[in-house]
Structures are given as structure tokens and as C-alpha cells.
PDB file of C-alpha atoms and ligand atoms in Angstrom:
ATOM      1  CA  MET M 253       1.656 -11.649 -20.265  1.00  0.00           C
ATOM      2  CA  THR M 254       4.988 -13.173 -19.450  1.00  0.00           C
ATOM      3  CA  TYR M 255       7.332 -12.380 -16.639  1.00  0.00           C
ATOM      4  CA  PRO M 256      10.684 -11.132 -17.893  1.00  0.00           C
ATOM      5  CA  ALA M 257      13.697 -13.358 -17.394  1.00  0.00           C
ATOM      6  CA  GLY M 258      15.625 -12.488 -14.252  1.00  0.00           C
ATOM      7  CA  GLY M 259      13.014 -13.107 -11.597  1.00  0.00           C
ATOM      8  CA  ALA M 260      10.715 -11.014  -9.488  1.00  0.00           C
ATOM      9  CA  HIS M 261      10.906  -7.240  -9.500  1.00  0.00           C
ATOM     10  CA  ALA M 262      10.034  -4.442  -7.108  1.00  0.00           C
ATOM     11  CA  PHE M 263      10.530  -0.719  -6.710  1.00  0.00           C
ATOM     12  CA  THR M 264      12.012   0.646  -3.485  1.00  0.00           C
ATOM     13  CA  PRO M 265      12.617   4.225  -2.289  1.00  0.00           C
ATOM     14  CA  ARG M 266      15.457   3.124   0.015  1.00  0.00           C
ATOM     15  CA  HIS M 267      17.889   5.472  -1.766  1.00  0.00           C
ATOM     16  CA  VAL M 268      16.141   8.379  -0.013  1.00  0.00           C
ATOM     17  CA  ARG M 269      16.860   8.185   3.682  1.00  0.00           C
ATOM     18  CA  VAL M 270      14.803   9.773   6.441  1.00  0.00           C
ATOM     19  CA  ASP M 271      16.301   9.727   9.900  1.00  0.00           C
ATOM     20  CA  LEU M 272      13.556   9.936  12.500  1.00  0.00           C
ATOM     21  CA  PRO M 273      14.266  11.074  16.047  1.00  0.00           C
ATOM     22  CA  LEU M 274      15.437   8.310  18.365  1.00  0.00           C
ATOM     23  CA  GLY M 275      12.461   6.454  19.821  1.00  0.00           C
ATOM     24  CA  HIS M 276      10.014   7.583  17.128  1.00  0.00           C
ATOM     25  CA  ARG M 277       7.214   5.043  16.896  1.00  0.00           C
ATOM     26  CA  PHE M 278       7.309   4.616  13.130  1.00  0.00           C
ATOM     27  CA  PRO M 279       9.323   1.503  12.150  1.00  0.00           C
ATOM     28  CA  MET M 280      11.316   3.000   9.264  1.00  0.00           C
ATOM     29  CA  ALA M 281      13.647  -0.023   9.404  1.00  0.00           C
ATOM     30  CA  LYS M 282      11.039  -2.312   7.859  1.00  0.00           C
ATOM     31  CA  TYR M 283      11.548  -0.876   4.378  1.00  0.00           C
ATOM     32  CA  ASP M 284      15.278  -1.541   4.182  1.00  0.00           C
ATOM     33  CA  ARG M 285      14.989  -4.931   5.845  1.00  0.00           C
ATOM     34  CA  LEU M 286      12.298  -6.118   3.464  1.00  0.00           C
ATOM     35  CA  ALA M 287      14.214  -4.828   0.446  1.00  0.00           C
ATOM     36  CA  ALA M 288      17.418  -6.515   1.624  1.00  0.00           C
ATOM     37  CA  ARG M 289      15.638  -9.778   2.318  1.00  0.00           C
ATOM     38  CA  LEU M 290      13.958  -9.896  -1.092  1.00  0.00           C
ATOM     39  CA  GLU M 291      17.240  -9.042  -2.758  1.00  0.00           C
ATOM     40  CA  ARG M 292      18.831 -12.016  -1.028  1.00  0.00           C
ATOM     41  CA  ASP M 293      15.933 -14.137  -2.304  1.00  0.00           C
ATOM     42  CA  GLY M 294      16.788 -13.133  -5.859  1.00  0.00           C
ATOM     43  CA  TRP M 295      14.437 -10.223  -6.462  1.00  0.00           C
ATOM     44  CA  HIS M 296      15.590  -7.451  -8.761  1.00  0.00           C
ATOM     45  CA  LEU M 297      15.091  -4.101  -7.055  1.00  0.00           C
ATOM     46  CA  GLU M 298      14.790  -0.786  -8.822  1.00  0.00           C
ATOM     47  CA  ARG M 299      14.720   2.740  -7.380  1.00  0.00           C
ATOM     48  CA  SER M 300      11.260   4.233  -6.992  1.00  0.00           C
ATOM     49  CA  PRO M 301      11.217   7.213  -9.352  1.00  0.00           C
ATOM     50  CA  SER M 302      10.159  10.626  -8.073  1.00  0.00           C
ATOM     51  CA  VAL M 303       6.607  11.603  -8.904  1.00  0.00           C
ATOM     52  CA  SER M 304       6.159  14.972 -10.600  1.00  0.00           C
ATOM     53  CA  TRP M 305       4.571  17.866  -8.711  1.00  0.00           C
ATOM     54  CA  GLU M 306       2.105  18.108 -11.590  1.00  0.00           C
ATOM     55  CA  ALA M 307       0.888  14.573 -10.895  1.00  0.00           C
ATOM     56  CA  LEU M 308       0.578  15.438  -7.204  1.00  0.00           C
ATOM     57  CA  ALA M 309      -1.395  18.570  -8.118  1.00  0.00           C
ATOM     58  CA  ALA M 310      -4.021  16.381  -9.807  1.00  0.00           C
ATOM     59  CA  VAL M 311      -4.900  15.096  -6.324  1.00  0.00           C
ATOM     60  CA  HIS M 312      -3.655  17.534  -3.685  1.00  0.00           C
ATOM     61  CA  ASP M 313      -4.449  21.201  -3.104  1.00  0.00           C
ATOM     62  CA  ALA M 314      -1.864  23.730  -4.219  1.00  0.00           C
ATOM     63  CA  ALA M 315      -1.590  25.320  -0.762  1.00  0.00           C
ATOM     64  CA  TYR M 316      -0.905  21.958   0.902  1.00  0.00           C
ATOM     65  CA  LEU M 317       1.681  20.981  -1.714  1.00  0.00           C
ATOM     66  CA  ASP M 318       3.371  24.328  -1.302  1.00  0.00           C
ATOM     67  CA  ALA M 319       3.553  23.949   2.485  1.00  0.00           C
ATOM     68  CA  VAL M 320       4.966  20.432   2.175  1.00  0.00           C
ATOM     69  CA  ARG M 321       7.527  21.408  -0.467  1.00  0.00           C
ATOM     70  CA  THR M 322       8.794  24.381   1.495  1.00  0.00           C
ATOM     71  CA  VAL M 323       8.780  22.473   4.815  1.00  0.00           C
ATOM     72  CA  SER M 324       6.405  25.019   6.291  1.00  0.00           C
ATOM     73  CA  LEU M 325       3.458  23.004   7.560  1.00  0.00           C
ATOM     74  CA  ASP M 326       2.079  24.517  10.732  1.00  0.00           C
ATOM     75  CA  ALA M 327       2.545  22.718  14.040  1.00  0.00           C
ATOM     76  CA  ARG M 328      -0.930  21.224  14.017  1.00  0.00           C
ATOM     77  CA  ALA M 329      -0.558  19.841  10.502  1.00  0.00           C
ATOM     78  CA  GLU M 330       2.834  18.399  11.383  1.00  0.00           C
ATOM     79  CA  ARG M 331       1.432  16.738  14.500  1.00  0.00           C
ATOM     80  CA  ARG M 332      -1.420  15.214  12.518  1.00  0.00           C
ATOM     81  CA  LEU M 333       1.081  13.853  10.015  1.00  0.00           C
ATOM     82  CA  GLY M 334       3.066  12.105  12.750  1.00  0.00           C
ATOM     83  CA  PHE M 335       6.481  12.822  11.202  1.00  0.00           C
ATOM     84  CA  PRO M 336       8.785  15.783  11.823  1.00  0.00           C
ATOM     85  CA  GLN M 337       8.891  17.629   8.501  1.00  0.00           C
ATOM     86  CA  SER M 338      12.201  17.877   6.675  1.00  0.00           C
ATOM     87  CA  HIS M 339      13.538  18.143   3.131  1.00  0.00           C
ATOM     88  CA  ALA M 340      14.458  14.460   3.334  1.00  0.00           C
ATOM     89  CA  LEU M 341      10.843  13.589   4.187  1.00  0.00           C
ATOM     90  CA  VAL M 342       9.677  15.563   1.132  1.00  0.00           C
ATOM     91  CA  GLN M 343      12.069  13.682  -1.132  1.00  0.00           C
ATOM     92  CA  ARG M 344      11.104  10.372   0.411  1.00  0.00           C
ATOM     93  CA  SER M 345       7.390  11.081  -0.008  1.00  0.00           C
ATOM     94  CA  VAL M 346       7.932  12.058  -3.637  1.00  0.00           C
ATOM     95  CA  ALA M 347       9.760   8.754  -4.255  1.00  0.00           C
ATOM     96  CA  SER M 348       7.278   6.803  -2.185  1.00  0.00           C
ATOM     97  CA  THR M 349       4.465   8.116  -4.374  1.00  0.00           C
ATOM     98  CA  GLY M 350       6.420   7.731  -7.612  1.00  0.00           C
ATOM     99  CA  GLY M 351       7.120   4.093  -6.801  1.00  0.00           C
ATOM    100  CA  THR M 352       3.425   3.298  -6.680  1.00  0.00           C
ATOM    101  CA  VAL M 353       2.844   5.096  -9.981  1.00  0.00           C
ATOM    102  CA  ALA M 354       5.690   3.047 -11.450  1.00  0.00           C
ATOM    103  CA  ALA M 355       4.319  -0.182  -9.965  1.00  0.00           C
ATOM    104  CA  LEU M 356       0.910   0.466 -11.503  1.00  0.00           C
ATOM    105  CA  ALA M 357       2.519   1.265 -14.865  1.00  0.00           C
ATOM    106  CA  ARG M 358       4.520  -1.946 -14.625  1.00  0.00           C
ATOM    107  CA  ALA M 359       1.399  -3.908 -13.723  1.00  0.00           C
ATOM    108  CA  LEU M 360      -0.331  -2.569 -16.823  1.00  0.00           C
ATOM    109  CA  GLY M 361       2.536  -3.854 -18.939  1.00  0.00           C
ATOM    110  CA  GLN M 362       3.595  -7.020 -17.122  1.00  0.00           C
ATOM    111  CA  GLY M 363       0.545  -8.018 -15.083  1.00  0.00           C
ATOM    112  CA  LEU M 364       2.183  -7.349 -11.725  1.00  0.00           C
ATOM    113  CA  GLY M 365       3.936  -4.335 -10.213  1.00  0.00           C
ATOM    114  CA  VAL M 366       5.332  -4.243  -6.693  1.00  0.00           C
ATOM    115  CA  HIS M 367       6.287  -1.247  -4.587  1.00  0.00           C
ATOM    116  CA  LEU M 368       8.069  -1.875  -1.307  1.00  0.00           C
ATOM    117  CA  ALA M 369       6.592   1.311   0.178  1.00  0.00           C
ATOM    118  CA  GLY M 370       3.506   3.468  -0.295  1.00  0.00           C
ATOM    119  CA  GLY M 371      -0.066   2.656   0.504  1.00  0.00           C
ATOM    120  CA  THR M 372      -0.336   6.057   2.202  1.00  0.00           C
ATOM    121  CA  HIS M 373      -4.099   5.989   2.384  1.00  0.00           C
ATOM    122  CA  HIS M 374      -4.626   8.561   5.157  1.00  0.00           C
ATOM    123  CA  ALA M 375      -3.555  11.512   2.992  1.00  0.00           C
ATOM    124  CA  PHE M 376      -6.384  13.865   1.922  1.00  0.00           C
ATOM    125  CA  ALA M 377      -6.436  16.612  -0.712  1.00  0.00           C
ATOM    126  CA  ASP M 378      -5.479  19.291   1.793  1.00  0.00           C
ATOM    127  CA  ARG M 379      -3.658  17.431   4.540  1.00  0.00           C
ATOM    128  CA  GLY M 380      -1.626  14.450   5.557  1.00  0.00           C
ATOM    129  CA  GLU M 381      -2.209  12.334   8.609  1.00  0.00           C
ATOM    130  CA  GLY M 382      -1.239   9.024  10.149  1.00  0.00           C
ATOM    131  CA  PHE M 383       2.274   8.913   8.595  1.00  0.00           C
ATOM    132  CA  CYS M 384       0.879   9.661   5.110  1.00  0.00           C
ATOM    133  CA  VAL M 385       2.069  12.777   3.246  1.00  0.00           C
ATOM    134  CA  PHE M 386       0.664  12.144  -0.243  1.00  0.00           C
ATOM    135  CA  ASN M 387      -1.984   9.652  -1.340  1.00  0.00           C
ATOM    136  CA  ASP M 388       0.090   7.511  -3.681  1.00  0.00           C
ATOM    137  CA  LEU M 389      -2.869   5.278  -4.569  1.00  0.00           C
ATOM    138  CA  VAL M 390      -5.040   8.078  -5.890  1.00  0.00           C
ATOM    139  CA  VAL M 391      -2.084   9.831  -7.524  1.00  0.00           C
ATOM    140  CA  ALA M 392      -1.205   6.598  -9.371  1.00  0.00           C
ATOM    141  CA  ALA M 393      -4.783   5.987 -10.492  1.00  0.00           C
ATOM    142  CA  ARG M 394      -5.126   9.555 -11.820  1.00  0.00           C
ATOM    143  CA  ALA M 395      -1.678   9.625 -13.440  1.00  0.00           C
ATOM    144  CA  LEU M 396      -2.401   6.450 -15.430  1.00  0.00           C
ATOM    145  CA  ARG M 397      -6.061   7.045 -16.148  1.00  0.00           C
ATOM    146  CA  THR M 398      -5.711   6.902 -19.923  1.00  0.00           C
ATOM    147  CA  ARG M 399      -4.122   3.455 -19.668  1.00  0.00           C
ATOM    148  CA  ALA M 400      -6.339   2.240 -16.816  1.00  0.00           C
ATOM    149  CA  PRO M 401      -9.716   3.985 -17.089  1.00  0.00           C
ATOM    150  CA  ARG M 402     -11.190   2.260 -14.043  1.00  0.00           C
ATOM    151  CA  VAL M 403      -9.181   1.299 -10.977  1.00  0.00           C
ATOM    152  CA  LEU M 404     -10.266  -0.658  -7.913  1.00  0.00           C
ATOM    153  CA  VAL M 405      -8.388   0.017  -4.683  1.00  0.00           C
ATOM    154  CA  ILE M 406      -8.370  -3.046  -2.435  1.00  0.00           C
ATOM    155  CA  ASP M 407      -7.277  -1.696   0.933  1.00  0.00           C
ATOM    156  CA  LEU M 408      -6.666  -4.449   3.466  1.00  0.00           C
ATOM    157  CA  ASP M 409      -4.630  -2.402   5.935  1.00  0.00           C
ATOM    158  CA  VAL M 410      -6.131  -2.662   9.437  1.00  0.00           C
ATOM    159  CA  HIS M 411      -6.904   1.078   9.349  1.00  0.00           C
ATOM    160  CA  GLN M 412      -9.599   2.460   7.113  1.00  0.00           C
ATOM    161  CA  GLY M 413      -8.397   4.130   3.908  1.00  0.00           C
ATOM    162  CA  ASN M 414     -10.121   7.373   4.842  1.00  0.00           C
ATOM    163  CA  GLY M 415      -8.061   9.675   2.623  1.00  0.00           C
ATOM    164  CA  THR M 416      -8.458   7.413  -0.387  1.00  0.00           C
ATOM    165  CA  ALA M 417     -12.225   7.089   0.143  1.00  0.00           C
ATOM    166  CA  ASP M 418     -12.575  10.844   0.516  1.00  0.00           C
ATOM    167  CA  LEU M 419     -10.528  11.619  -2.599  1.00  0.00           C
ATOM    168  CA  ALA M 420     -12.415   9.022  -4.654  1.00  0.00           C
ATOM    169  CA  ALA M 421     -15.882  10.021  -3.439  1.00  0.00           C
ATOM    170  CA  ASP M 422     -16.753  12.004  -6.589  1.00  0.00           C
ATOM    171  CA  ASP M 423     -14.815   9.784  -8.950  1.00  0.00           C
ATOM    172  CA  PRO M 424     -16.952   6.969 -10.406  1.00  0.00           C
ATOM    173  CA  ASP M 425     -13.914   5.382 -12.044  1.00  0.00           C
ATOM    174  CA  LEU M 426     -11.949   4.992  -8.816  1.00  0.00           C
ATOM    175  CA  ILE M 427     -13.644   2.330  -6.734  1.00  0.00           C
ATOM    176  CA  THR M 428     -12.641   1.882  -3.118  1.00  0.00           C
ATOM    177  CA  TYR M 429     -12.898  -1.191  -0.904  1.00  0.00           C
ATOM    178  CA  SER M 430     -11.617  -1.119   2.666  1.00  0.00           C
ATOM    179  CA  VAL M 431     -11.519  -3.896   5.261  1.00  0.00           C
ATOM    180  CA  HIS M 432     -10.528  -2.481   8.625  1.00  0.00           C
ATOM    181  CA  GLY M 433     -10.950  -2.510  12.375  1.00  0.00           C
ATOM    182  CA  GLU M 434     -14.259  -1.007  13.403  1.00  0.00           C
ATOM    183  CA  ARG M 435     -12.871   0.419  16.629  1.00  0.00           C
ATOM    184  CA  ASN M 436      -9.468   1.413  15.300  1.00  0.00           C
ATOM    185  CA  TYR M 437      -8.045   4.652  13.877  1.00  0.00           C
ATOM    186  CA  PRO M 438      -9.341   6.661  12.037  1.00  0.00           C
ATOM    187  CA  PHE M 439     -12.184   7.114  14.496  1.00  0.00           C
ATOM    188  CA  GLN M 440     -14.091   9.257  12.032  1.00  0.00           C
ATOM    189  CA  LYS M 441     -14.232   7.160   8.901  1.00  0.00           C
ATOM    190  CA  SER M 442     -14.894   8.248   5.326  1.00  0.00           C
ATOM    191  CA  ARG M 443     -17.240   6.289   3.096  1.00  0.00           C
ATOM    192  CA  SER M 444     -15.645   3.863   0.649  1.00  0.00           C
ATOM    193  CA  ASP M 445     -17.647   2.222  -2.116  1.00  0.00           C
ATOM    194  CA  LEU M 446     -17.580  -0.825   0.145  1.00  0.00           C
ATOM    195  CA  ASP M 447     -16.468  -0.778   3.783  1.00  0.00           C
ATOM    196  CA  ARG M 448     -16.107  -3.818   5.996  1.00  0.00           C
ATOM    197  CA  ALA M 449     -15.622  -2.819   9.619  1.00  0.00           C
ATOM    198  CA  LEU M 450     -14.462  -5.881  11.539  1.00  0.00           C
ATOM    199  CA  PRO M 451     -14.367  -6.494  15.280  1.00  0.00           C
ATOM    200  CA  ASP M 452     -11.271  -6.483  17.470  1.00  0.00           C
ATOM    201  CA  GLY M 453      -9.512  -9.814  17.756  1.00  0.00           C
ATOM    202  CA  ILE M 454     -10.811 -11.281  14.494  1.00  0.00           C
ATOM    203  CA  ASP M 455      -8.755 -14.294  13.409  1.00  0.00           C
ATOM    204  CA  ASP M 456      -7.637 -15.727  10.066  1.00  0.00           C
ATOM    205  CA  ASP M 457     -10.844 -17.612   9.359  1.00  0.00           C
ATOM    206  CA  GLY M 458     -13.213 -14.768  10.142  1.00  0.00           C
ATOM    207  CA  TYR M 459     -11.153 -12.252   8.186  1.00  0.00           C
ATOM    208  CA  LEU M 460     -10.506 -14.446   5.159  1.00  0.00           C
ATOM    209  CA  ALA M 461     -14.187 -15.329   4.844  1.00  0.00           C
ATOM    210  CA  VAL M 462     -14.979 -11.627   4.318  1.00  0.00           C
ATOM    211  CA  VAL M 463     -12.221 -11.028   1.771  1.00  0.00           C
ATOM    212  CA  ALA M 464     -12.946 -14.287  -0.081  1.00  0.00           C
ATOM    213  CA  ALA M 465     -16.595 -13.313  -0.473  1.00  0.00           C
ATOM    214  CA  ASP M 466     -16.019  -9.668  -1.445  1.00  0.00           C
ATOM    215  CA  VAL M 467     -13.025  -9.563  -3.771  1.00  0.00           C
ATOM    216  CA  PRO M 468     -14.205 -11.851  -6.606  1.00  0.00           C
ATOM    217  CA  ARG M 469     -17.595 -10.172  -6.508  1.00  0.00           C
ATOM    218  CA  LEU M 470     -16.095  -6.662  -6.705  1.00  0.00           C
ATOM    219  CA  LEU M 471     -13.909  -7.660  -9.646  1.00  0.00           C
ATOM    220  CA  ALA M 472     -16.903  -9.125 -11.458  1.00  0.00           C
ATOM    221  CA  GLU M 473     -19.140  -6.172 -10.664  1.00  0.00           C
ATOM    222  CA  HIS M 474     -16.768  -3.347 -11.575  1.00  0.00           C
ATOM    223  CA  ALA M 475     -14.487  -5.024 -14.146  1.00  0.00           C
ATOM    224  CA  PRO M 476     -11.591  -2.714 -13.253  1.00  0.00           C
ATOM    225  CA  SER M 477      -8.724  -2.097 -15.675  1.00  0.00           C
ATOM    226  CA  ALA M 478      -6.339  -2.621 -12.753  1.00  0.00           C
ATOM    227  CA  VAL M 479      -6.252  -3.237  -9.011  1.00  0.00           C
ATOM    228  CA  LEU M 480      -4.216  -1.150  -6.596  1.00  0.00           C
ATOM    229  CA  TYR M 481      -3.637  -3.349  -3.561  1.00  0.00           C
ATOM    230  CA  GLN M 482      -2.829  -1.710  -0.217  1.00  0.00           C
ATOM    231  CA  ALA M 483      -1.386  -4.778   1.500  1.00  0.00           C
ATOM    232  CA  GLY M 484      -0.867  -3.536   5.056  1.00  0.00           C
ATOM    233  CA  VAL M 485       0.162  -6.264   7.497  1.00  0.00           C
ATOM    234  CA  ASP M 486      -0.940  -4.423  10.630  1.00  0.00           C
ATOM    235  CA  VAL M 487      -3.727  -7.028  10.774  1.00  0.00           C
ATOM    236  CA  LEU M 488      -1.231  -9.365  12.460  1.00  0.00           C
ATOM    237  CA  ALA M 489      -1.615 -10.406  16.077  1.00  0.00           C
ATOM    238  CA  GLY M 490       0.993  -8.464  18.054  1.00  0.00           C
ATOM    239  CA  ASP M 491       0.871  -5.353  15.889  1.00  0.00           C
ATOM    240  CA  ARG M 492       1.177  -2.238  18.060  1.00  0.00           C
ATOM    241  CA  PHE M 493      -1.474  -0.286  16.148  1.00  0.00           C
ATOM    242  CA  GLY M 494      -3.708  -3.136  15.022  1.00  0.00           C
ATOM    243  CA  ARG M 495      -6.328  -4.937  17.043  1.00  0.00           C
ATOM    244  CA  MET M 496      -6.782  -8.013  14.913  1.00  0.00           C
ATOM    245  CA  ALA M 497      -5.258 -11.448  15.389  1.00  0.00           C
ATOM    246  CA  LEU M 498      -4.164 -12.738  12.020  1.00  0.00           C
ATOM    247  CA  THR M 499      -1.154 -15.038  11.627  1.00  0.00           C
ATOM    248  CA  ILE M 500       1.499 -14.813   8.932  1.00  0.00           C
ATOM    249  CA  ASP M 501      -0.180 -17.809   7.301  1.00  0.00           C
ATOM    250  CA  GLY M 502      -3.384 -15.768   7.268  1.00  0.00           C
ATOM    251  CA  VAL M 503      -1.669 -12.818   5.561  1.00  0.00           C
ATOM    252  CA  GLU M 504      -0.148 -15.172   3.004  1.00  0.00           C
ATOM    253  CA  ALA M 505      -3.572 -16.709   2.324  1.00  0.00           C
ATOM    254  CA  ARG M 506      -5.094 -13.222   2.011  1.00  0.00           C
ATOM    255  CA  ASP M 507      -2.503 -12.068  -0.509  1.00  0.00           C
ATOM    256  CA  ARG M 508      -2.802 -15.313  -2.470  1.00  0.00           C
ATOM    257  CA  LEU M 509      -6.561 -14.830  -2.546  1.00  0.00           C
ATOM    258  CA  VAL M 510      -6.339 -11.267  -3.903  1.00  0.00           C
ATOM    259  CA  ALA M 511      -3.764 -12.251  -6.531  1.00  0.00           C
ATOM    260  CA  GLY M 512      -5.736 -15.365  -7.471  1.00  0.00           C
ATOM    261  CA  ALA M 513      -8.940 -13.417  -7.993  1.00  0.00           C
ATOM    262  CA  CYS M 514      -7.120 -10.890 -10.202  1.00  0.00           C
ATOM    263  CA  ALA M 515      -5.323 -13.651 -12.090  1.00  0.00           C
ATOM    264  CA  GLN M 516      -8.546 -15.440 -12.811  1.00  0.00           C
ATOM    265  CA  ARG M 517      -9.883 -12.378 -14.607  1.00  0.00           C
ATOM    266  CA  GLY M 518      -6.579 -11.255 -16.101  1.00  0.00           C
ATOM    267  CA  ILE M 519      -6.602  -7.994 -14.135  1.00  0.00           C
ATOM    268  CA  PRO M 520      -3.252  -6.226 -13.611  1.00  0.00           C
ATOM    269  CA  LEU M 521      -2.268  -5.999  -9.940  1.00  0.00           C
ATOM    270  CA  ALA M 522      -0.126  -3.312  -8.316  1.00  0.00           C
ATOM    271  CA  TYR M 523       1.046  -3.905  -4.740  1.00  0.00           C
ATOM    272  CA  ALA M 524       1.790  -1.142  -2.226  1.00  0.00           C
ATOM    273  CA  LEU M 525       3.180  -1.945   1.210  1.00  0.00           C
ATOM    274  CA  GLY M 526       0.856  -0.160   3.643  1.00  0.00           C
ATOM    275  CA  GLY M 527       1.112  -0.392   7.417  1.00  0.00           C
ATOM    276  CA  GLY M 528       2.904  -2.833   9.693  1.00  0.00           C
ATOM    277  CA  TYR M 529       3.951  -2.030  13.244  1.00  0.00           C
ATOM    278  CA  HIS M 530       4.580  -5.366  14.870  1.00  0.00           C
ATOM    279  CA  ARG M 531       6.558  -5.262  18.108  1.00  0.00           C
ATOM    280  CA  ASP M 532       9.161  -7.312  16.267  1.00  0.00           C
ATOM    281  CA  VAL M 533       9.881  -5.553  12.964  1.00  0.00           C
ATOM    282  CA  ASP M 534      11.108  -8.839  11.491  1.00  0.00           C
ATOM    283  CA  VAL M 535       7.585 -10.255  11.836  1.00  0.00           C
ATOM    284  CA  THR M 536       6.255  -7.362   9.748  1.00  0.00           C
ATOM    285  CA  VAL M 537       8.955  -8.013   7.162  1.00  0.00           C
ATOM    286  CA  GLU M 538       8.319 -11.761   7.105  1.00  0.00           C
ATOM    287  CA  ALA M 539       4.579 -11.269   6.594  1.00  0.00           C
ATOM    288  CA  HIS M 540       5.224  -9.060   3.560  1.00  0.00           C
ATOM    289  CA  ARG M 541       7.811 -11.468   2.212  1.00  0.00           C
ATOM    290  CA  ARG M 542       5.488 -14.453   2.489  1.00  0.00           C
ATOM    291  CA  GLY M 543       2.588 -12.542   0.949  1.00  0.00           C
ATOM    292  CA  LEU M 544       4.706 -11.295  -1.936  1.00  0.00           C
ATOM    293  CA  GLU M 545       6.105 -14.738  -2.597  1.00  0.00           C
ATOM    294  CA  ALA M 546       2.532 -16.060  -2.854  1.00  0.00           C
ATOM    295  CA  ILE M 547       1.523 -13.212  -5.179  1.00  0.00           C
ATOM    296  CA  VAL M 548       4.473 -13.792  -7.493  1.00  0.00           C
ATOM    297  CA  GLU M 549       3.770 -17.503  -7.529  1.00  0.00           C
ATOM    298  CA  VAL M 550       0.133 -16.914  -8.465  1.00  0.00           C
ATOM    299  CA  CYS M 551       0.909 -14.293 -11.106  1.00  0.00           C
ATOM    300  CA  HIS M 552       3.994 -15.770 -12.687  1.00  0.00           C
ATOM    301  CA  GLY M 553       4.258 -19.408 -11.710  1.00  0.00           C
ATOM    302  CA  PRO M 554       6.313 -21.208  -9.078  1.00  0.00           C
ATOM    303  CA  GLY M 555      10.034 -20.563  -9.008  1.00  0.00           C
ATOM    304  CA  SER M 556       9.852 -17.124 -10.573  1.00  0.00           C
ATOM    305  CA  VAL M 557      11.176 -15.444  -7.440  1.00  0.00           C
ATOM    306  CA  VAL M 558      14.527 -17.066  -8.076  1.00  0.00           C
ATOM    307  CA  SER M 559      16.729 -14.976 -10.296  1.00  0.00           C
ATOM    308  CA  GLY M 560      17.300 -16.665 -13.606  1.00  0.00           C
ATOM    309  CA  ALA M 561      14.359 -18.998 -13.308  1.00  0.00           C
ATOM    310  CA  ALA M 562      12.617 -19.706 -16.575  1.00  0.00           C
ATOM    311  CA  PRO M 563       9.794 -17.188 -17.010  1.00  0.00           C
ATOM    312  CA  MET M 564       6.336 -18.673 -16.738  1.00  0.00           C
ATOM    313  CA  PRO M 565       3.280 -17.355 -18.522  1.00  0.00           C
ATOM    314  CA  GLY M 566       1.756 -14.714 -16.274  1.00  0.00           C
ATOM    315  CA  VAL M 567      -1.932 -14.507 -15.712  1.00  0.00           C
ATOM    316  CA  CYS M 568      -2.465 -11.494 -13.465  1.00  0.00           C
TER     317      CYS M 568
HETATM  318 ZN1   ZN N 684      -2.515   0.795   8.996  1.00  0.00          ZN
END
């Protein structure tokens, strides 16, 4: 696989704006800031396409989809979601899911696909929670099943991918791996194919030892057609909803490790953003930027972030 001339590429749903109430705890600004920063670095950004309601219906219950689409979730469901419902939120969620489908499709063609949103792993068949309306990971895996018969979800967000694990429970061709905080949300966890519940305060070395041992083994064991990577950076020290103590260097090493393991086996890799709630939103953005730079370097060779750089043979 070769990277196309013109540099690194990512999908972004930034064309669909959601204005949250003043003081809302979700850092919506991270998406635009990351997209703008990567654009300055020479990345080519493309709009996340809207996913079809048919593709959503392959994962979510009809009654839930209907309530979301018509902005008529009940108060309890809306509270669990964590966002005030609106037509803009529906459009954003549709793009945020479509971008992950597009990133996986791109990965299957080019080796790497990047979505600067998504990773909404707390969405179940019949409900959303924890800022997740639709489960983009499962929707993407199901939508592209004929091209990628077996998909491994590597979920390294600090919170367990409970929705993903639940949705994949009866699906032998959707394998789930989650590394998360044992004492963190969600307090009632679902069962992934492999769960690693880590203690509060774990640092780079302790965390990376787990991922470095598990990921190559999972790839060898399951031989997936593609990897969907939920690359949440809420593992960073100083994250408001995390309890771990990784550094940005640690996140970069983690992302390099995941990409390197995929590259070694020639497995297509699709990246979804996941969580990140650092007190300083620019730290969240910088962690993603550094991780993505490492991934692109591993998959497509050094210098490929720069627009116009000579394409290198890709190996992911
Ligand atoms: Zn999270």
C-alpha cells in the first residue's frame, strides 16, 4: 500500500456545529482545535460523511433511533447521554459515525484511515450514555463486514468500552479489547473479549507494559482484517475524568506501539478520537497530534505528514 501524494489525511465533522450551553463540561473545542492544528501541519482534511439510518439500524434499536431522530428522548435518557438533545446534535452524531465508517473504508484501501472524532463506545443498542449517541465503532464494523470480515476493536480510552463490548457480545467476528481504569466510569462494566482494568495513578511504564504485551498477541491470535482503534487520551495525568497518570510521551509511545504492531502484520488501521478532558484543552489536542504523527510515521514513513512529501511505501 502506498500513501497518496499530498500528505496525511483525516476526516472531520467540524462542518456540523453543536453549541453546548455555557459551562457544559464537554470540551467541544478540542475537535476544531485539533483539526486546525493538523491542517497547519499539512494534513488534508475531508468532511466526515453522514452515515445512513439503515447502517445505524444494523446496530441500534428502531425505537431508540426514532427517538433520537425526532429529538424526543425522555428526560432520563437525555440525562444519561450527557448532552442536551437538538437537531444539530443529531446531525453531528450522524457525521461523527459516518466519519468512522469512512476512516475504516479508507484504511481498507490505503492502510490507514483517521477520523478526528468518534470513538463513541458508551452507546448501546437501545440507549446512549456518557456523551455517546451512536456506537460508531460497531456501526463501521458492521457496515464494512463484507470487506473486513473480522474486526478487532482496540479501545485504549481510560473508560471501559461498555457499549461496544455489549453490542459485540454475540458477534464472534467483532473482537473487543479494552484497557481502562478499574475504578472509573462505567461502574458497571460489560465484558469485552479481553479487559484490562488498571489501577488509579498508573504511569507510562506500567500502562505501556500491558499494551505492549497484549496487542501483538491479539493480532496474532485473531488475525483481524482490520483494527478499529479508539485512541482516547483521557489516560493523561490532569484529565478531569481520568485517573491515570500518563504523559504525552506515553500516549505517543502507545499510539506508535499500536500502529507498529498493525504495520508488522500488514493490518489496516482506522483511528477514532475517543475521550480527552484535560483541564487544558490544548494538552488533549497536543496528545492526539503527537500520537497521530507517530502513527502516520509508522504507517507511511517519516515526512509524510508534510503536504507534498514524496509518498513512502505504507505498511499498515
Ligand atoms: Zn473516556
